[in-house]
Short mmCIF file of C-alpha atoms in Angstrom, two decimals:
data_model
loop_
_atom_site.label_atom_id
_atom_site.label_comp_id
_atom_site.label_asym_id
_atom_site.label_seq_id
_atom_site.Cartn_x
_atom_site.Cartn_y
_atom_site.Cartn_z
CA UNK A 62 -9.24 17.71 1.18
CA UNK A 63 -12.94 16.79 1.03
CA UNK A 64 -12.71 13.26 2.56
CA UNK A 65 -12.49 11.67 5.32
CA UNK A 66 -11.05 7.40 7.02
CA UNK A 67 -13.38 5.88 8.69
CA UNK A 68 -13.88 2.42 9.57
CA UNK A 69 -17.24 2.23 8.70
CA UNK A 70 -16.54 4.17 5.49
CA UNK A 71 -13.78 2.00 4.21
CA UNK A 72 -16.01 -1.62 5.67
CA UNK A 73 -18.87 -0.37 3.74
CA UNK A 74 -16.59 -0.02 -0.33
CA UNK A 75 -14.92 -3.40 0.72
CA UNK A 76 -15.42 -6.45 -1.61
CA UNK A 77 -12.40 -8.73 0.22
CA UNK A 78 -12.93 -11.90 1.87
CA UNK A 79 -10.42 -11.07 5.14
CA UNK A 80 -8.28 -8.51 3.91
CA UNK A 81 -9.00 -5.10 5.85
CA UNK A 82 -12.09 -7.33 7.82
CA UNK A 83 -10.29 -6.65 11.19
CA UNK A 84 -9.52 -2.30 11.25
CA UNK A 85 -7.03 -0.40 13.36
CA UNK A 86 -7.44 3.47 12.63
CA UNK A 87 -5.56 5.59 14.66
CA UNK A 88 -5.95 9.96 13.68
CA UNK A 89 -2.44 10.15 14.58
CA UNK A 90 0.25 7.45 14.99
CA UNK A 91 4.19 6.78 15.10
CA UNK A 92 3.99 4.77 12.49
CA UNK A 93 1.19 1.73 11.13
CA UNK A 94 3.96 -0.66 10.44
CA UNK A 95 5.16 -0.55 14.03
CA UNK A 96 1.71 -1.11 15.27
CA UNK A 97 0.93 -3.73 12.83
CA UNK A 98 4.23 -6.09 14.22
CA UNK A 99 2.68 -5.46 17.64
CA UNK A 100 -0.32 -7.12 16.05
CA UNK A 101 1.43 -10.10 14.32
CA UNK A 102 3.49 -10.91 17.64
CA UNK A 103 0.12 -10.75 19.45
CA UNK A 104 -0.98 -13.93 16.77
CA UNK A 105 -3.73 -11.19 15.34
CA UNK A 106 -4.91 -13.14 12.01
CA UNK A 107 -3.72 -12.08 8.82
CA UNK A 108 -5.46 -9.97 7.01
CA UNK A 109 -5.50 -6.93 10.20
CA UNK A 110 -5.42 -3.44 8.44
CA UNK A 111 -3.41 -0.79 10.36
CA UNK A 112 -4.14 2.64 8.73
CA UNK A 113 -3.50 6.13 9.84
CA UNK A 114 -4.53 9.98 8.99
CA UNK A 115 -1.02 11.00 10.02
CA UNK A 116 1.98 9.23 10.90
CA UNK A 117 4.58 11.20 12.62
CA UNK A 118 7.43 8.55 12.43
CA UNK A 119 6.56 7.30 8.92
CA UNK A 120 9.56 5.21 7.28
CA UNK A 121 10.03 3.84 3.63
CA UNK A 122 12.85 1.56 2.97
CA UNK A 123 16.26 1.03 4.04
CA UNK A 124 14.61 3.65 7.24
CA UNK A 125 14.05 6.14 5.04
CA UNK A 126 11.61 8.96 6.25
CA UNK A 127 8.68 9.24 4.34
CA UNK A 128 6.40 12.32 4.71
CA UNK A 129 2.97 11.09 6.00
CA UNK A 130 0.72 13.89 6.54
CA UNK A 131 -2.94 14.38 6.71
CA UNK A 132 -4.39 13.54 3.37
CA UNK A 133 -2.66 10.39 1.84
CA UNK A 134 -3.09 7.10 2.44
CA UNK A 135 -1.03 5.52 4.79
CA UNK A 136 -1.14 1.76 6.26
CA UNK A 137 -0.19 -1.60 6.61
CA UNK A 138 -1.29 -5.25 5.88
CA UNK A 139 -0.42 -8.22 8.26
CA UNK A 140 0.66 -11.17 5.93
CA UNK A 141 1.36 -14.68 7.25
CA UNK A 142 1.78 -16.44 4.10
CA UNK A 143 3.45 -19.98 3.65
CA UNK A 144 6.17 -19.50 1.31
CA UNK A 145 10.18 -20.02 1.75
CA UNK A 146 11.61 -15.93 2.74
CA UNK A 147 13.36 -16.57 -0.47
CA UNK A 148 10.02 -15.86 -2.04
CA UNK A 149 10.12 -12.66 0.16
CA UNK A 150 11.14 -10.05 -2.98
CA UNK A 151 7.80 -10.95 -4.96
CA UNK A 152 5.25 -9.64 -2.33
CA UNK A 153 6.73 -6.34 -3.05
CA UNK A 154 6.49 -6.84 -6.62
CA UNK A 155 2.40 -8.24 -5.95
CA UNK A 156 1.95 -5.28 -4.00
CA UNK A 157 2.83 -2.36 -6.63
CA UNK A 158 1.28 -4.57 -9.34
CA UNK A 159 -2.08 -4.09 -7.46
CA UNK A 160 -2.15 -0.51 -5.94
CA UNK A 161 -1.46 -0.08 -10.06
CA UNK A 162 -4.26 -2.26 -10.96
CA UNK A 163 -6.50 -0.34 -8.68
CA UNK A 164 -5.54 3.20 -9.80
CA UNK A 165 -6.33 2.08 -13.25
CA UNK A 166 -9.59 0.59 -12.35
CA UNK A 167 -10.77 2.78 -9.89
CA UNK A 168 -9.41 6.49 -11.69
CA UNK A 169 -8.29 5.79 -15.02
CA UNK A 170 -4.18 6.30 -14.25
CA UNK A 171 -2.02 4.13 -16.31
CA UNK A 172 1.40 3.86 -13.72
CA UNK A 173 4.51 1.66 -13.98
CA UNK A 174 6.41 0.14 -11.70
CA UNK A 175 9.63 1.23 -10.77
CA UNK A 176 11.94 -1.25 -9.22
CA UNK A 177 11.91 -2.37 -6.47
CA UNK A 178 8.90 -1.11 -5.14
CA UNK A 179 8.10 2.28 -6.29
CA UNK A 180 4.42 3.07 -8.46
CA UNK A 181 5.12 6.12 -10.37
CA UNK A 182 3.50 7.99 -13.43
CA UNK A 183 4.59 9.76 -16.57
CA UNK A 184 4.85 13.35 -15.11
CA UNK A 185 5.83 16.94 -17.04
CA UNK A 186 9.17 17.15 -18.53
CA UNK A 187 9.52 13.30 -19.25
CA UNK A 188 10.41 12.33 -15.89
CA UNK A 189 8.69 9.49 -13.87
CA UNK A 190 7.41 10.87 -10.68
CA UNK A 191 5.97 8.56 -7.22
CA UNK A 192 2.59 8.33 -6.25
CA UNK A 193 3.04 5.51 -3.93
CA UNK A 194 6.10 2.82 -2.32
CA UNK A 195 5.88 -0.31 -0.50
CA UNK A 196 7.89 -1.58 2.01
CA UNK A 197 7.98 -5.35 3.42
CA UNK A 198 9.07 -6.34 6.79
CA UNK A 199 9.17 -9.76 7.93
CA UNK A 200 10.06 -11.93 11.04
CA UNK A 201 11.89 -15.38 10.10
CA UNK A 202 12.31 -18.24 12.29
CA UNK A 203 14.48 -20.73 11.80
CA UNK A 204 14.10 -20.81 8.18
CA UNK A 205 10.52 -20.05 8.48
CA UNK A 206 8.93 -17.21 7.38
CA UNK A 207 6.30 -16.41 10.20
CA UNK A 208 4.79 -12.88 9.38
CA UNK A 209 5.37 -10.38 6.97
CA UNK A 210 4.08 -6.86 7.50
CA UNK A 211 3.21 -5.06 3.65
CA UNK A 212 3.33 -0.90 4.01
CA UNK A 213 1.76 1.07 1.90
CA UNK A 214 1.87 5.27 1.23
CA UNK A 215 -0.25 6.71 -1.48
CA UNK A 216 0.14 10.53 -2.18
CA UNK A 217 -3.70 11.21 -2.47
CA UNK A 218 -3.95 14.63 -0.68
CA UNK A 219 -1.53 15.09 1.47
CA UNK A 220 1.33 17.99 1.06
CA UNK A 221 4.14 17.20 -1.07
CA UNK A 222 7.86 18.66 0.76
CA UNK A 223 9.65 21.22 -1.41
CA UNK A 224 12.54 19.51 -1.90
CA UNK A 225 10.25 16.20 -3.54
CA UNK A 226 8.05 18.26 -5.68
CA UNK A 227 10.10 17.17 -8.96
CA UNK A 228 10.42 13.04 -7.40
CA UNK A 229 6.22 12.87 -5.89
CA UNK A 230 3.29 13.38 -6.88
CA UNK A 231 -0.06 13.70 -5.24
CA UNK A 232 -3.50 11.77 -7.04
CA UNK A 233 -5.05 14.81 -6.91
CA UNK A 234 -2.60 16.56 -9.35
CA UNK A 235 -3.27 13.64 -11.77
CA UNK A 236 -7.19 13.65 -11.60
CA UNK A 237 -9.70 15.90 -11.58
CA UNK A 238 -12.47 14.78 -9.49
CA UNK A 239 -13.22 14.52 -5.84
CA UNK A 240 -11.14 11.41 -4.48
CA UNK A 241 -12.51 9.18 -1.99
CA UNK A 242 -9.25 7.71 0.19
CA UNK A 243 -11.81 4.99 1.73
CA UNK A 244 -12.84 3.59 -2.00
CA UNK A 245 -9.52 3.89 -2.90
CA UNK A 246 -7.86 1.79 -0.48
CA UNK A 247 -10.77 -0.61 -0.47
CA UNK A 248 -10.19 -1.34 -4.50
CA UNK A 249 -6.32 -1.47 -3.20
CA UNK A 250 -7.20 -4.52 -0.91
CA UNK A 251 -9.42 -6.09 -3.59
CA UNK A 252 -6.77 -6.15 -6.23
CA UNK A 253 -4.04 -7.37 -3.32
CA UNK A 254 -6.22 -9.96 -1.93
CA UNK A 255 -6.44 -11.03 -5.28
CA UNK A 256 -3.35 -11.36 -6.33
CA UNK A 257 -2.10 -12.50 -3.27
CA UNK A 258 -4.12 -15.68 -3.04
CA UNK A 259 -2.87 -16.53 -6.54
CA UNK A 260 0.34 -16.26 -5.60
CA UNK A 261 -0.58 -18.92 -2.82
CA UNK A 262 -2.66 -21.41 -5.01
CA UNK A 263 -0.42 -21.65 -7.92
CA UNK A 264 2.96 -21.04 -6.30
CA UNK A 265 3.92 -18.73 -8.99
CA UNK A 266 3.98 -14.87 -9.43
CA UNK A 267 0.55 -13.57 -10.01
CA UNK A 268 1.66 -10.32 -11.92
CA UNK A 269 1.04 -9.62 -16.03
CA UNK A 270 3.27 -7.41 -18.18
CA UNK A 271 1.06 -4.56 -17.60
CA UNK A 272 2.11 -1.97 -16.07
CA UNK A 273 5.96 -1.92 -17.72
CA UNK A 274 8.67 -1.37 -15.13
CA UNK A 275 10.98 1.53 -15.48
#
């Protein structure tokens, strides 16, 4: 691993208007998502970026663990968008669409998207293997959706357990270049800022055909 989150690294590739403006970095935490509720019950504005080197109680859906260890990318997005929960589903959808959109930009790598929430690529022996999931947690009130916290794991550099080597795989098996993790997840919040305020404006998903889901 040759790079290194920072604050002022990831502030200084960022072309967003709010999202990732306001930075929580933590070397070492329980998990981003957990800390990023804290923020949205505090009334933080949306747009706070929790992101972590290491997360020791990391968690993908349905409480899944997921491995965070030094080297991937690891955070989580507060949300406080006003649409009915029902609409809940398509953030997920908005969210793989763009971490796609930003691998192909920013590296070249042509993923799909593998429902519901999984960004995977075309690996050896003609099986589809993760680079990244989402996960979306919300708090409804009476009808009302009032936050929504958007997680997001991208195997960059991190170390890959045994028994997930044939499921995951890690950006820097895919490319070969030096990756930068800060310009990475800064082209990540461009393409989900982006997105995301279509969704808003025109009430409608703001996905294309491309990438294909699997």
């Amino acid at each position: 691993m040759t790079d290194r989150i920072s604050k002022e690294k990831i502030a200084a590739h960022l072309k967003t208007k709010e999202f990732g403006q306001e930075i929580h970095f933590y070397d070492r935490i329980d998990s981003t998502q957990d800390a990023a509720k804290s923020l949205a019950e505090r009334g933080v504005q949306e747009g706070a970026l929790v992101i972590a080197e290491q997360q020791i109680q990391g968690r993908g859906r349905m409480g899944r663990h997921w491995s965070s260890g030094k080297g991937g990318l690891w955070f989580s997005l507060l949300l406080r968008p006003k649409i009915p929960p029902t609409r809940i589903p398509i953030l997920s959808r908005i969210a793989s669409q763009s971490v796609s959109d930003a691998l192909r930009t920013h590296l070249g790598i042509h993923c799909k998207i593998k429902k519901p929430n999984d960004v995977v690529v075309h690996g050896e022996g003609n099986i589809y293997q993760k680079v990244s999931g989402i996960l979306i947690e919300t708090s409804i009130q009476s009808n009302q959706l009032i936050w929504v916290i958007l997680g997001c794991g991208i195997n960059v550099y991190n170390r890959i357990p045994s028994n997930l080597k044939r499921q995951a795989i890690r950006l820097r098996d895919i490319v070969d270049l030096p990756l930068d993790r800060n310009r990475i997840l800064a082209e990540v919040l461009f393409q989900l800022e982006k997105n995301y305020r279509r969704l808003l404006k025109n009430n409608k998903p703001a996905v294309v055909p491309n990438p294909p889901s699997v």
